[in-house]
Coordinates of C-alpha atoms in Angstrom, one line a residue:
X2 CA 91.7 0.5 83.3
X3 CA 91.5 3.0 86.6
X4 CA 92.7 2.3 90.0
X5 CA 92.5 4.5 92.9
X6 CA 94.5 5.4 95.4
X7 CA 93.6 7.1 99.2
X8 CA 96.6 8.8 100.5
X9 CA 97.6 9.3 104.6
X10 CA 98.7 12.2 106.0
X11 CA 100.2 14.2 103.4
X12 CA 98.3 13.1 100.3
X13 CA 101.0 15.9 98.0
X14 CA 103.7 13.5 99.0
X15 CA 101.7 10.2 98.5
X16 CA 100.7 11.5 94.5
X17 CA 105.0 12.6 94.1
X18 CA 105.7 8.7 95.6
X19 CA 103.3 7.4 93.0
X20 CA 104.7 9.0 90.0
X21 CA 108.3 8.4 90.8
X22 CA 107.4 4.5 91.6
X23 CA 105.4 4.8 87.7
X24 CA 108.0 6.7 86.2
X25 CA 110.8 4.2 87.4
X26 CA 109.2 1.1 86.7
X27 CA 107.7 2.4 83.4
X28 CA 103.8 2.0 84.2
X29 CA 102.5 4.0 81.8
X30 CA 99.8 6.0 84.1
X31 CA 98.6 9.0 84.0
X32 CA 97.7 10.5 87.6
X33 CA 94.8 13.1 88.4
X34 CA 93.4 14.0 91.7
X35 CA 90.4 15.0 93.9
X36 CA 89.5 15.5 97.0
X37 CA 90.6 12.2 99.2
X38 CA 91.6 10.2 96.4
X39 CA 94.3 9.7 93.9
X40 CA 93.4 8.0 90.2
X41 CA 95.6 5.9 88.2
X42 CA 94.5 5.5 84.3
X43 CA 96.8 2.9 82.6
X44 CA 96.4 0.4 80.0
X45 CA 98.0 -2.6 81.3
X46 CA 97.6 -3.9 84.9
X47 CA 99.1 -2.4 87.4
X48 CA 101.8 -4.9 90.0
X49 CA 100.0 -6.4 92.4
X50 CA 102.7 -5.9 94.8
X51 CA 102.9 -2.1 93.8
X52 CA 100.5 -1.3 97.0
X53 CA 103.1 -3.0 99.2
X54 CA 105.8 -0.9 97.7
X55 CA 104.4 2.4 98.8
X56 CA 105.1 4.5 102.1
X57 CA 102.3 7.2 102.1
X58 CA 99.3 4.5 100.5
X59 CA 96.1 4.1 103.0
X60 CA 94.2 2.0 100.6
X61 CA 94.2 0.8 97.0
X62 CA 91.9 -0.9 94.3
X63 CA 90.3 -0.6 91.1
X64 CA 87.7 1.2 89.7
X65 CA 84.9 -1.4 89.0
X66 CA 81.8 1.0 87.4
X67 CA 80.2 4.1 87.3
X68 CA 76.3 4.0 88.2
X69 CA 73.8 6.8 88.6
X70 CA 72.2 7.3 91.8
X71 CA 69.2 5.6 91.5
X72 CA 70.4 2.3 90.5
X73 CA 73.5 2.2 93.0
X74 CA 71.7 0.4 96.0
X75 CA 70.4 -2.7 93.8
X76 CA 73.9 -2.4 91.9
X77 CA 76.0 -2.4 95.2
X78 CA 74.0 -5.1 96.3
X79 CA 74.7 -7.6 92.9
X80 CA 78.3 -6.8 93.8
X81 CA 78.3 -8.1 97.3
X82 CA 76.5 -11.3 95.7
X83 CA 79.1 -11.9 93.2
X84 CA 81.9 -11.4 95.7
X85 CA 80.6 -14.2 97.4
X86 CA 80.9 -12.8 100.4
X87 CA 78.7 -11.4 103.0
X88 CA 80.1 -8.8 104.7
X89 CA 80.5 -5.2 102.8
X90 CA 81.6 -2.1 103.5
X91 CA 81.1 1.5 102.4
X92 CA 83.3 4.4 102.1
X93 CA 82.3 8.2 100.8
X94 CA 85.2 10.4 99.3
X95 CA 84.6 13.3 97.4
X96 CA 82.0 15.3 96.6
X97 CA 80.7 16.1 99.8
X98 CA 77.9 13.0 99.5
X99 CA 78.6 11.7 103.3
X100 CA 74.9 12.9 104.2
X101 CA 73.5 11.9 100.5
X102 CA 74.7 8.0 101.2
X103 CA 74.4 8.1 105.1
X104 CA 71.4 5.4 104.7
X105 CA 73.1 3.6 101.8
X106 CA 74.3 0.8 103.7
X107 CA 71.2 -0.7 106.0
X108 CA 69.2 0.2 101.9
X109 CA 71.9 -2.3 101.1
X110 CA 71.5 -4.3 103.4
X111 CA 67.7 -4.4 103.0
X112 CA 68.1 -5.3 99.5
X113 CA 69.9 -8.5 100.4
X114 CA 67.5 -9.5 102.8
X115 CA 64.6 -9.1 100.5
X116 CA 66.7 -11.7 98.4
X117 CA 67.0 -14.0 101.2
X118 CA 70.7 -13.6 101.7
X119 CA 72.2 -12.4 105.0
X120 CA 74.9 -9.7 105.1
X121 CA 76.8 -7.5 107.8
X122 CA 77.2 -3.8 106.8
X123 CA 80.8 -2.9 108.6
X124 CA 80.3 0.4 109.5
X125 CA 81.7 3.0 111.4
X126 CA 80.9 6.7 112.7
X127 CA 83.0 8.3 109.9
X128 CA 81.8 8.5 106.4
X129 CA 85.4 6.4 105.9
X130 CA 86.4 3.2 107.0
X131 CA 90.1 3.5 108.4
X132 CA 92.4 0.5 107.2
X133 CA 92.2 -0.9 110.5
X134 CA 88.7 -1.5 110.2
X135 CA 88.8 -2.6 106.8
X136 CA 91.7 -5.7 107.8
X137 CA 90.1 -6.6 111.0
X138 CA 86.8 -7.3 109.7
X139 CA 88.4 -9.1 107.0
X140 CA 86.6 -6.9 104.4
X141 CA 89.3 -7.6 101.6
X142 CA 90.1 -11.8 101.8
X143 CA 85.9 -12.9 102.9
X144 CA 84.2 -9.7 101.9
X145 CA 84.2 -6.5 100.2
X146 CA 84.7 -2.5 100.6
X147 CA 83.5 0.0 98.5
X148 CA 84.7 3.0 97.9
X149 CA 82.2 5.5 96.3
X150 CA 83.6 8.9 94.3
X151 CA 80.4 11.2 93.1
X152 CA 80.5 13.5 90.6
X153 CA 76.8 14.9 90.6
X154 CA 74.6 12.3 90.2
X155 CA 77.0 9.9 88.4
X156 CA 78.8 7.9 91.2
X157 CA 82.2 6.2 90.2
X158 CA 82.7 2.8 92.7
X159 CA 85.6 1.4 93.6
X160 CA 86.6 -1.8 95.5
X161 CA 89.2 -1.8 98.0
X162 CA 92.0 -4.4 96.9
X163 CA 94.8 -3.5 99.3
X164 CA 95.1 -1.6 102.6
X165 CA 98.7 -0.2 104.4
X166 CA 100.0 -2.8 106.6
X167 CA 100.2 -0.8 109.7
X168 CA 100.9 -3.3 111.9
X169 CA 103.9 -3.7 110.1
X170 CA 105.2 -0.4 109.9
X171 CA 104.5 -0.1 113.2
X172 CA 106.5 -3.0 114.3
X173 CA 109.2 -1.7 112.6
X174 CA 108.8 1.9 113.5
X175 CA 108.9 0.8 117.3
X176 CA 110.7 -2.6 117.2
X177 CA 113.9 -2.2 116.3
X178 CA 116.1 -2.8 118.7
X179 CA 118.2 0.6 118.0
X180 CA 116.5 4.0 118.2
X181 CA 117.9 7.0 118.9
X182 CA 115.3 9.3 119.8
X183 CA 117.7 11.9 120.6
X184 CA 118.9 12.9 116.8
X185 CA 115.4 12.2 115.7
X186 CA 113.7 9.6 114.2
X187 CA 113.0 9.4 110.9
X188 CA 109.3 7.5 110.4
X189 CA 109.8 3.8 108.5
X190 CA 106.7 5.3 105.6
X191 CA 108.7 8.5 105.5
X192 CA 111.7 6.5 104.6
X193 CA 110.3 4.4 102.2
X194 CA 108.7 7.5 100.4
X195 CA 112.3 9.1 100.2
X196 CA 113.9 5.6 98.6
X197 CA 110.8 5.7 96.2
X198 CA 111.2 9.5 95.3
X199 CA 114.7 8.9 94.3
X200 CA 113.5 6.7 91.3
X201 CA 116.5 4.1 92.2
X202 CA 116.2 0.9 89.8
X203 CA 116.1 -1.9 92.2
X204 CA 119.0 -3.5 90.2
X205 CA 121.3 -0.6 91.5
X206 CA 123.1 1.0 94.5
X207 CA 121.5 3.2 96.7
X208 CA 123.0 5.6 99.0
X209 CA 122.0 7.3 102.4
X210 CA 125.2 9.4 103.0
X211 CA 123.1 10.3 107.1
X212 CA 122.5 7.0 108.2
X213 CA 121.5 7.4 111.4
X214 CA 119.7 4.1 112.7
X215 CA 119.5 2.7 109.3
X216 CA 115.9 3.4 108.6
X217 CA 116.4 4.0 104.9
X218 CA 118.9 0.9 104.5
X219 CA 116.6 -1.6 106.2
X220 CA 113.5 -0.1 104.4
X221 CA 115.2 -0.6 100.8
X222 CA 116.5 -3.9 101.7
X223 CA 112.8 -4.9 102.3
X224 CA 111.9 -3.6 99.2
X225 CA 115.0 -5.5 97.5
X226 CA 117.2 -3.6 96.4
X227 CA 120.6 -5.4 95.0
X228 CA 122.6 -3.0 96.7
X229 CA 122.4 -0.4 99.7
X230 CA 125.0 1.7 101.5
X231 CA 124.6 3.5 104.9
X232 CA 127.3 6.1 106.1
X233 CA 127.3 8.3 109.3
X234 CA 129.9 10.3 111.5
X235 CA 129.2 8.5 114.7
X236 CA 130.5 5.2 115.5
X237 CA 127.2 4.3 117.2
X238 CA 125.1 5.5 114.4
X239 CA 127.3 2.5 112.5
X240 CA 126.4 0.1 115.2
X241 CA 122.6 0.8 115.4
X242 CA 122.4 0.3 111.7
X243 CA 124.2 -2.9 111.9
X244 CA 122.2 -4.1 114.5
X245 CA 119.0 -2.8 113.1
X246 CA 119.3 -4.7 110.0
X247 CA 120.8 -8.1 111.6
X248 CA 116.9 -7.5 113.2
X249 CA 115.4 -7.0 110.0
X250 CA 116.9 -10.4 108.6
X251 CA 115.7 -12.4 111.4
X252 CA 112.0 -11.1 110.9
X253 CA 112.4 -10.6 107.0
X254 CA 113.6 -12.0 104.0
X255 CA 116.6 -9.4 102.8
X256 CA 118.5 -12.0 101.6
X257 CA 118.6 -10.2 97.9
X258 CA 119.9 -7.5 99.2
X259 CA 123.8 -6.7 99.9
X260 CA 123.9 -3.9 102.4
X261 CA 127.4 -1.9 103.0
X262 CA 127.4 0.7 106.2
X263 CA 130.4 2.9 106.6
X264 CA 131.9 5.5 109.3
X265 CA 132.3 8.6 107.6
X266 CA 131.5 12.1 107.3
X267 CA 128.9 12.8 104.3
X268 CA 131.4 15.7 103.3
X269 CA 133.8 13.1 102.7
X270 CA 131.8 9.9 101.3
X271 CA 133.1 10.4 98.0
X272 CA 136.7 9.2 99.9
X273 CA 135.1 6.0 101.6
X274 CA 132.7 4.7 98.5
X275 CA 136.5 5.5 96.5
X276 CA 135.6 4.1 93.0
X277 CA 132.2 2.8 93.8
X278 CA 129.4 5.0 92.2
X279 CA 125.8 5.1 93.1
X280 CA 122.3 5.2 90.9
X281 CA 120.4 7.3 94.0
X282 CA 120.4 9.0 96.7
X283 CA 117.5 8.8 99.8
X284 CA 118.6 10.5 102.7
X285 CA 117.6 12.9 106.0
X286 CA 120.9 14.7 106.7
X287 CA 121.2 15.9 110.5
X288 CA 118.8 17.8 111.3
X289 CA 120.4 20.0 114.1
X290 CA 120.0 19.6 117.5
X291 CA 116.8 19.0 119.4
X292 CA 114.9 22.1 120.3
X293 CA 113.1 22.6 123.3
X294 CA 110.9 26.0 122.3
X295 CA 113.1 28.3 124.4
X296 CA 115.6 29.4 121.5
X297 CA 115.6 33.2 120.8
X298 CA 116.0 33.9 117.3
X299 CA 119.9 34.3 117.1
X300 CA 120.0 30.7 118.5
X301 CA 118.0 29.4 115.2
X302 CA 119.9 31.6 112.9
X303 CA 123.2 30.1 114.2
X304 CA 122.1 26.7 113.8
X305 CA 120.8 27.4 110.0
X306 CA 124.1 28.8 109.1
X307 CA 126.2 25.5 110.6
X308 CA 123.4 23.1 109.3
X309 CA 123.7 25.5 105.0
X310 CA 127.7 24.7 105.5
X311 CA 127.2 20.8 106.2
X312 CA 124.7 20.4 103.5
X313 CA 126.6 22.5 100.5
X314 CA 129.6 20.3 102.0
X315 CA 127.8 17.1 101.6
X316 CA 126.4 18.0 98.6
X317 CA 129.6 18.7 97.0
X318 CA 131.1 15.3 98.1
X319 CA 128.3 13.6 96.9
X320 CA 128.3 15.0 93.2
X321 CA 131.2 12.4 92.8
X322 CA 129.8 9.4 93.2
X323 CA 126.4 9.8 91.1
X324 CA 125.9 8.2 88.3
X325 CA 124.6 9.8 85.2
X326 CA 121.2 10.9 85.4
X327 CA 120.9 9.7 89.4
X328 CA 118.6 11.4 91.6
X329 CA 118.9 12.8 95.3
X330 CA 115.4 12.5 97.5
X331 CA 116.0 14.6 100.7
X332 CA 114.6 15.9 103.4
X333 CA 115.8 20.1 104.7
X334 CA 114.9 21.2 107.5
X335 CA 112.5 24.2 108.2
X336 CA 112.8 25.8 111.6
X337 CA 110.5 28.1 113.4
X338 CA 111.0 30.8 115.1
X339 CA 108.3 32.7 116.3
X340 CA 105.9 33.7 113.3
X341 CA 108.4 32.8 110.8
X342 CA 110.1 29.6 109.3
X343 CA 113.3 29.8 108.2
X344 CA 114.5 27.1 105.3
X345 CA 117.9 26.4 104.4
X346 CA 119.2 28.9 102.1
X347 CA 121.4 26.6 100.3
X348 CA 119.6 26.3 96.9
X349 CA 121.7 29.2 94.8
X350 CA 124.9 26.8 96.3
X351 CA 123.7 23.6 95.3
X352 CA 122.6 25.2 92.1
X353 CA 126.2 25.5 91.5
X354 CA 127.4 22.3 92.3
X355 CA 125.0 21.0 89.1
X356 CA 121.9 20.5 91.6
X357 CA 118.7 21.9 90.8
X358 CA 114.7 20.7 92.7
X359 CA 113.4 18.9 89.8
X360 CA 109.2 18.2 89.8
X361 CA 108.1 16.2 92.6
X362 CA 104.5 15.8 90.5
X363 CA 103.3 15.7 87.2
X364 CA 101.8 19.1 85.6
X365 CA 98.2 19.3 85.8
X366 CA 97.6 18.0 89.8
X367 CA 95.7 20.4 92.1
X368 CA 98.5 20.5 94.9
X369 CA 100.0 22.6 96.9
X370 CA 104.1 23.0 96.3
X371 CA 106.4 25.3 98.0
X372 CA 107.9 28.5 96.0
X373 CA 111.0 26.5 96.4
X374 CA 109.6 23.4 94.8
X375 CA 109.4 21.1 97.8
X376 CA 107.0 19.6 100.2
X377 CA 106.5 19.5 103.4
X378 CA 105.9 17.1 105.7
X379 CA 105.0 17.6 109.2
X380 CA 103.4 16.4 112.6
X381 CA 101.4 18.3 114.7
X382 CA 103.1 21.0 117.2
X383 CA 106.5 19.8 115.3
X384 CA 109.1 22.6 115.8
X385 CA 111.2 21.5 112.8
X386 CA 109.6 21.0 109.5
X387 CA 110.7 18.4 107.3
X388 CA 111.1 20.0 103.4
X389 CA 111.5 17.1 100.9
X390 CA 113.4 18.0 97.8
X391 CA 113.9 16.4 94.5
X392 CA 117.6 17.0 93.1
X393 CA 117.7 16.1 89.3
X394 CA 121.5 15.6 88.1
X395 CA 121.6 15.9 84.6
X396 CA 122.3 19.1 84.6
X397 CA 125.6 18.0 87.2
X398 CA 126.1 16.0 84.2
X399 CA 126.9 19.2 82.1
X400 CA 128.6 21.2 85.1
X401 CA 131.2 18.6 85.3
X402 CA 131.5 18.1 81.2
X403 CA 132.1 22.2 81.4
X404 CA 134.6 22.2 83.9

């Protein structure tokens, strides 16, 4: 059985989502990409809420056939029959086939005609239909989208089973009632990939030691977690979260979920969770302060040095309230300045606290990782970089055994 996946913006971090979300429930896939798409080989059905789950998913189905060339226009056209249906779609990934198919759909089309039945091709300019296009026209609940993959003259087709609800991510990205654009705003799917990176069994406690406006808490309460706790420094960082997830649970059902938020200082969590342990951590620690493009060098250098003393800090707080084999999804910053970017040097530190990057991907994916073992994630003309790390803590396991 093989299901596809299209990934958004950053399509390294959609494929390390999809593995940790397989390798926490226990799915059983193996993963292997291509250009525009991300396949899925299991033997058992996949959730059918798993595309719901996911942060950095554009679109998902199944693979339903592989057809040559020459009998794909007939074959497409049998499909859109047996959806019952009428409308259809058509989407080219991979393989650089955009200008092979460009006449694909109106041959379609034709096809259906000649067999007396009336169709409308949903197209669009793009040799992709967005996720918008393929909601509003309805293509997945009265019609039908396929996706086509080529491979020289063998053409794998897929049919579009899910799209991302944008609307709804949206509506939660801009309205919440509490925002505070001035410490920076971490996007909802951005959250949601974090929570999802940390492997957290949705039976357990998970942690997000930087608050801020509670976009990770309210994000993993929609997803259902049994238990979710938010800490910051500042008092109104407290009180937006609060207020943000009373909004939630008037627009959503979080009832399942038990959600804690706490005034502290990350460095000292371990103090205000006192006996309460944690299976994961999700989390964009502070950032710095906002930058406007004037900083000289020195003024970047300064702020790297206070940001590498509250993240060993933290990090060292946090060690005490992990559970055995617990994870820690989180975002670094990367800062530029000039022609160069300047990471966090914090990773020999960390490595001493029992923290080391684990793999945010299986072995054998075409992707690009950093030499530190991180992705990035980033928005156009963005001054700071957002460097998403992985922290395994078996080896903490040991660290602590030792000393």
């Amino acid at each position: 059985m093989e299901y596809f996946l299209i990934p958004g913006r950053h399509p390294e971090l959609s494929a390390a989502e999809l593995w940790a979300v397989a390798e926490r429930d226990h799915l059983g896939a193996e993963l292997r990409e291509t250009a525009g798409a991300i396949f899925i080989s299991t033997d058992r059905e996949l959730p059918a809420e798993l595309p719901s789950w996911l942060g950095g998913m554009v679109k998902f189905g199944k693979i339903i056939g592989e057809v040559s060339e020459h009998e794909l226009t007939g074959w497409l056209a049998d499909r859109v029959v047996e959806s019952g249906g009428r409308d259809f779609g058509i989407s080219i990934y991979h393989g650089g086939s955009a200008a092979r198919f460009k006449n694909l759909g109106l041959e379609v089309k034709r096809v259906l005609r000649e067999r007396g039945i009336k169709s409308r091709w949903v197209s669009s300019r793009e040799p992709t239909l967005s996720a918008v296009v393929v909601q509003k026209n309805g293509l997945i609940r009265t019609g039908i989208e396929f996706c086509l993959f080529a491979d020289g003259q063998r053409i794998s087709v897929g049919q579009t089973t899910d799209v991302q609800a944008f609307e709804e991510f949206s509506f939660r990205d801009y309205g919440r009632p509490r925002r505070d654009i001035r410490s920076g705003m971490l996007p909802v799917k951005l959250a949601r990939m974090l929570i999802n990176l940390s492997r957290t069994p949705r039976n357990g406690i998970l942690l997000d030691p930087f608050c801020g406006s509670g976009t990770i808490v309210t994000e993993a309460a929609i997803l259902g977690f049994r238990q979710v706790i938010g800490g910051d420094l500042e008092k109104r960082a407290v009180e937006d979260t609060a207020e943000n997830v009373g909004w939630t649970s008037r627009n959503l059902d979080i009832s399942k979920t038990s959600v804690r938020i706490l005034q502290s200082p990350a460095e000292e969590i371990d103090r205000a969770l006192e006996n309460t342990k944690v299976d994961g951590i999700a989390t964009e620690p502070y950032l710095g302060p906002p930058l406007r493009g004037r900083e000289r060098p020195a003024d970047i250098e300064k702020i790297v040095r206070e940001l590498s003393i509250l993240y060993v800090k933290s990090f060292a707080a946090i060690r005490n309230v992990l559970t055995p084999g617990a994870a820690v999804a989180a975002v670094f910053p990367v800062f530029r300045s000039g022609n160069r970017e300047l990471p966090l040097p914090v990773l020999e530190d960390l490595k001493k606290l029992g923290f080391l990057p684990a793999p945010l991907l299986p072995p054998g994916l075409d992707v690009k990782m950093t030499a530190r073992g991180s992705l990035i994630y980033q928005r156009p003309d963005q001054r700071v970089l957002r460097e998403v790390f992985l922290f395994k803590t078996s080896s903490l396991d040991n660290t602590l055994k030792k000393g």
